């Protein structure tokens, strides 16, 4: 290995990594200040830079073989095992139409992030209709801005069940003693991580309805959630989950998390970035 560590970040051709708010973009700035050489690989049709470590950071649900072939060029690939983050790959909450479950449910895209990245890919490939926000029957829905909640599976439109791009999951939110809704978030890079919960007054928590964040002890991340990380081969990412009925329920996994959108104290953000950036050392030590 050269004396100066070299890291290649493999991004999808539709990604604009350099101008983004991706968490990894913030971490890469810290690495550059620490004299680590960073190179960005945008798509598969460019000359590959030499590097000691590559990081798979393709912001799309399923990584194709055209990208995974790039792995052979690098001694170590962070997240190289995480090529599919579809809901059907990791979710234990999915309800089938024939199931006896009768509680509240939420309808989501099987693809990550509401299928919006797949929508962008279609547009880039010349499908101009992918930008038109038209009302589609449920059986033809491919992407969603919001995930609707229904009182029971019987209230779910029949077209949802016939659409293999959608999934129906048990809706199992977490609430505190004040009646506020909670979303637990674990962000990790190698052997480093941060753990916090988002608090909101609405059951489906998004950045726009967030009331506050509360930082938690990363050692308290439930073992069941850590086991999913190990099973899926995640080196870097973000897991969203809740504690419902005393048990952790996993909502989402993400290999390309974004940075915070709301204003936080800068020292808190910088401390989190610095903590996570130190996780690169655990991979450099393997070289």
Coordinates of C-alpha atoms in Angstrom, one line a residue:
X1 CA 0.0 0.0 0.0
X2 CA 1.3 3.5 -0.8
X3 CA 2.1 5.7 2.2
X4 CA -0.8 8.0 1.3
X5 CA -4.1 6.1 1.6
X6 CA -6.2 6.3 -1.6
X7 CA -10.0 5.9 -1.6
X8 CA -12.2 5.5 -4.7
X9 CA -15.9 6.3 -4.2
X10 CA -18.0 4.4 -6.7
X11 CA -21.2 6.4 -7.5
X12 CA -24.0 5.8 -10.0
X13 CA -24.1 7.6 -13.3
X14 CA -27.2 9.5 -12.1
X15 CA -25.6 10.7 -8.9
X16 CA -24.2 14.2 -8.4
X17 CA -22.0 13.3 -5.5
X18 CA -19.7 16.3 -5.6
X19 CA -22.6 18.8 -5.2
X20 CA -24.7 16.6 -2.8
X21 CA -25.6 16.5 0.8
X22 CA -24.7 12.8 1.1
X23 CA -23.2 12.0 4.4
X24 CA -20.2 10.4 2.7
X25 CA -19.5 13.7 0.9
X26 CA -19.0 15.3 4.3
X27 CA -16.9 12.4 5.5
X28 CA -14.7 12.6 2.4
X29 CA -13.9 16.2 3.1
X30 CA -12.6 15.2 6.5
X31 CA -10.5 12.5 5.0
X32 CA -9.1 14.9 2.4
X33 CA -8.1 17.3 5.3
X34 CA -6.4 14.2 6.9
X35 CA -4.3 13.9 3.7
X36 CA -6.2 10.9 2.3
X37 CA -6.6 10.9 -1.5
X38 CA -10.2 10.7 -2.7
X39 CA -11.3 9.9 -6.2
X40 CA -14.9 9.8 -7.5
X41 CA -16.0 7.1 -10.0
X42 CA -19.1 8.3 -11.7
X43 CA -20.7 5.4 -13.6
X44 CA -18.9 2.5 -15.3
X45 CA -17.6 4.2 -18.5
X46 CA -14.6 6.0 -17.1
X47 CA -11.0 5.1 -16.5
X48 CA -10.8 3.7 -13.0
X49 CA -8.5 5.5 -10.6
X50 CA -6.0 3.5 -8.6
X51 CA -7.0 3.1 -4.9
X52 CA -6.4 1.0 -1.8
X53 CA -10.0 1.0 -0.8
X54 CA -13.2 1.5 -2.8
X55 CA -16.6 2.4 -1.3
X56 CA -19.8 1.4 -3.1
X57 CA -22.0 4.5 -3.0
X58 CA -24.5 4.0 -5.8
X59 CA -27.8 5.7 -4.8
X60 CA -30.1 3.1 -6.4
X61 CA -31.9 0.1 -4.9
X62 CA -30.3 -2.7 -6.9
X63 CA -26.7 -2.5 -8.1
X64 CA -26.1 -4.1 -11.5
X65 CA -23.3 -6.4 -12.6
X66 CA -21.8 -3.5 -14.6
X67 CA -21.0 -1.9 -11.3
X68 CA -20.0 -5.0 -9.3
X69 CA -17.4 -5.9 -12.0
X70 CA -15.5 -2.8 -10.9
X71 CA -14.9 -4.4 -7.5
X72 CA -12.2 -6.7 -9.0
X73 CA -10.0 -3.6 -9.5
X74 CA -9.7 -2.9 -5.8
X75 CA -8.1 -4.8 -2.8
X76 CA -11.0 -3.9 -0.5
X77 CA -14.6 -2.7 -1.3
X78 CA -16.7 -1.2 1.5
X79 CA -20.3 -2.3 1.2
X80 CA -19.4 -4.6 -1.7
X81 CA -21.8 -7.2 -0.4
X82 CA -24.8 -4.7 -0.2
X83 CA -26.1 -4.9 -3.8
X84 CA -29.8 -5.0 -3.1
X85 CA -31.7 -3.1 -0.5
X86 CA -35.2 -3.8 -1.7
X87 CA -37.8 -4.1 1.1
X88 CA -38.4 -7.7 0.2
X89 CA -34.7 -8.4 1.0
X90 CA -34.7 -7.3 4.6
X91 CA -38.2 -6.5 5.9
X92 CA -39.9 -8.8 8.4
X93 CA -43.0 -6.6 8.4
X94 CA -44.4 -7.4 5.0
X95 CA -48.0 -8.6 5.0
X96 CA -49.6 -10.8 2.3
X97 CA -53.2 -10.4 1.2
X98 CA -53.9 -13.9 2.6
X99 CA -52.4 -13.2 6.0
X100 CA -54.7 -13.1 9.1
X101 CA -53.1 -9.9 10.3
X102 CA -55.7 -7.2 10.8
X103 CA -53.8 -4.2 12.3
X104 CA -52.8 -0.9 10.6
X105 CA -50.6 -1.2 7.6
X106 CA -48.4 1.1 5.5
X107 CA -47.9 0.9 1.7
X108 CA -44.4 1.5 0.4
X109 CA -42.4 1.0 -2.7
X110 CA -40.2 -2.2 -2.7
X111 CA -37.5 0.1 -4.1
X112 CA -35.6 2.4 -1.7
X113 CA -36.6 6.1 -1.3
X114 CA -40.0 5.8 -2.9
X115 CA -38.5 4.5 -6.1
X116 CA -37.4 8.1 -7.0
X117 CA -33.9 7.1 -8.0
X118 CA -35.3 4.5 -10.4
X119 CA -37.5 7.2 -11.7
X120 CA -34.5 9.5 -12.3
X121 CA -32.7 6.6 -14.1
X122 CA -35.6 6.1 -16.4
X123 CA -35.7 9.8 -17.3
X124 CA -31.9 9.8 -18.0
X125 CA -32.5 6.9 -20.3
X126 CA -35.0 8.9 -22.3
X127 CA -38.3 8.0 -20.7
X128 CA -39.8 11.4 -20.5
X129 CA -43.0 10.2 -18.9
X130 CA -41.1 9.4 -15.8
X131 CA -41.2 13.1 -14.9
X132 CA -45.0 13.5 -15.3
X133 CA -46.9 13.5 -12.0
X134 CA -50.1 11.8 -13.3
X135 CA -52.6 9.9 -11.3
X136 CA -51.9 6.3 -11.9
X137 CA -54.1 3.3 -10.8
X138 CA -52.5 1.5 -7.9
X139 CA -51.5 -1.5 -10.0
X140 CA -49.3 0.7 -12.1
X141 CA -47.6 2.9 -9.4
X142 CA -43.8 2.8 -9.6
X143 CA -42.8 5.6 -7.2
X144 CA -44.4 7.5 -4.3
X145 CA -43.7 10.8 -2.5
X146 CA -45.5 9.7 0.6
X147 CA -46.3 6.3 2.1
X148 CA -50.0 6.0 3.0
X149 CA -51.3 4.3 6.1
X150 CA -54.5 2.2 6.2
X151 CA -56.5 0.9 9.1
X152 CA -56.2 -2.7 8.0
X153 CA -55.2 -4.8 5.0
X154 CA -58.8 -5.0 3.9
X155 CA -58.7 -1.2 3.4
X156 CA -55.8 -1.4 1.0
X157 CA -56.8 -0.8 -2.6
X158 CA -56.9 -4.1 -4.6
X159 CA -54.4 -2.7 -7.1
X160 CA -51.7 -2.5 -4.5
X161 CA -51.8 -6.2 -4.0
X162 CA -51.4 -6.8 -7.7
X163 CA -48.4 -4.5 -8.0
X164 CA -45.1 -6.2 -7.4
X165 CA -43.4 -2.8 -7.1
X166 CA -45.2 -2.1 -3.9
X167 CA -45.2 -3.8 -0.5
X168 CA -47.7 -3.7 2.4
X169 CA -46.1 -3.7 5.8
X170 CA -47.4 -3.8 9.4
X171 CA -47.5 -0.3 10.7
X172 CA -45.8 -0.5 14.1
X173 CA -44.8 3.0 15.4
X174 CA -43.1 3.8 18.6
X175 CA -44.4 6.5 21.1
X176 CA -43.0 8.0 24.2
X177 CA -44.8 8.8 27.4
X178 CA -45.8 12.2 26.1
X179 CA -47.6 10.7 23.1
X180 CA -44.9 11.8 20.6
X181 CA -43.8 9.4 17.9
X182 CA -40.2 8.2 17.8
X183 CA -37.9 6.9 15.0
X184 CA -34.6 5.4 16.0
X185 CA -31.7 5.9 13.7
X186 CA -28.3 4.1 13.7
X187 CA -25.6 5.4 11.4
X188 CA -22.4 3.5 11.2
X189 CA -19.1 3.3 9.4
X190 CA -16.9 0.4 10.2
X191 CA -16.4 0.1 13.9
X192 CA -17.8 3.6 14.6
X193 CA -21.4 4.8 14.8
X194 CA -23.9 7.3 16.1
X195 CA -27.4 6.6 17.5
X196 CA -30.3 9.0 17.9
X197 CA -34.0 9.2 17.8
X198 CA -36.2 11.6 15.8
X199 CA -39.3 12.9 17.6
X200 CA -42.4 14.1 15.8
X201 CA -46.1 14.6 16.4
X202 CA -47.1 12.6 13.3
X203 CA -46.7 8.8 13.0
X204 CA -44.8 8.8 9.7
X205 CA -41.7 10.8 10.6
X206 CA -40.0 12.8 7.8
X207 CA -37.5 15.7 7.9
X208 CA -40.3 18.2 7.4
X209 CA -42.3 17.2 10.5
X210 CA -39.4 16.5 12.8
X211 CA -39.7 18.3 16.2
X212 CA -36.2 17.4 17.5
X213 CA -33.4 14.8 17.6
X214 CA -32.2 13.2 20.8
X215 CA -28.8 11.5 20.8
X216 CA -28.6 8.0 22.4
X217 CA -25.8 5.7 23.5
X218 CA -24.6 3.8 20.5
X219 CA -24.0 0.8 22.7
X220 CA -27.7 0.5 23.2
X221 CA -28.5 -0.3 19.5
X222 CA -30.5 -3.6 19.8
X223 CA -28.6 -6.8 19.0
X224 CA -31.4 -7.8 16.6
X225 CA -30.6 -4.7 14.5
X226 CA -26.9 -5.4 14.6
X227 CA -27.6 -8.9 13.4
X228 CA -29.4 -7.6 10.3
X229 CA -26.4 -5.4 9.5
X230 CA -24.0 -8.5 9.8
X231 CA -26.3 -10.7 7.7
X232 CA -26.6 -8.1 4.9
X233 CA -22.9 -7.3 4.9
X234 CA -23.3 -3.6 5.6
X235 CA -20.0 -1.8 6.3
X236 CA -21.5 1.7 6.1
X237 CA -25.0 2.9 6.2
X238 CA -28.1 4.0 8.1
X239 CA -30.8 1.8 9.7
X240 CA -34.2 3.3 10.7
X241 CA -36.2 1.3 13.2
X242 CA -38.5 1.6 16.2
X243 CA -39.1 -0.3 19.5
X244 CA -42.7 -1.6 19.4
X245 CA -44.1 -3.9 22.1
X246 CA -40.6 -4.1 23.5
X247 CA -39.1 -5.4 20.3
X248 CA -37.1 -3.7 17.5
X249 CA -38.8 -3.4 14.2
X250 CA -36.7 -2.4 11.2
X251 CA -38.2 0.1 8.8
X252 CA -35.5 0.9 6.3
X253 CA -31.8 0.3 5.4
X254 CA -29.8 2.7 3.3
X255 CA -26.2 2.5 1.9
X256 CA -26.2 6.2 0.8
X257 CA -27.5 8.2 3.7
X258 CA -27.7 12.0 3.5
X259 CA -26.5 14.6 5.9
X260 CA -28.9 16.4 8.2
X261 CA -31.3 18.8 6.5
X262 CA -32.3 20.7 9.5
X263 CA -30.1 23.2 11.3
X264 CA -28.3 21.6 14.2
X265 CA -25.6 23.0 16.4
X266 CA -22.5 22.9 14.2
X267 CA -20.3 21.4 16.8
X268 CA -22.8 18.5 17.2
X269 CA -22.8 17.8 13.5
X270 CA -19.0 18.1 13.2
X271 CA -18.5 15.8 16.1
X272 CA -20.7 13.2 14.5
X273 CA -18.9 13.5 11.2
X274 CA -15.5 13.1 12.9
X275 CA -16.7 10.1 14.8
X276 CA -18.0 8.3 11.7
X277 CA -15.0 9.3 9.5
X278 CA -12.7 7.5 12.0
X279 CA -14.4 4.3 11.0
X280 CA -12.2 4.3 7.8
X281 CA -9.3 3.3 10.0
X282 CA -10.8 -0.1 10.7
X283 CA -10.7 -0.9 6.9
X284 CA -7.2 0.6 6.4
X285 CA -5.9 -1.7 9.1
X286 CA -7.0 -4.7 6.9
X287 CA -4.7 -3.8 4.0

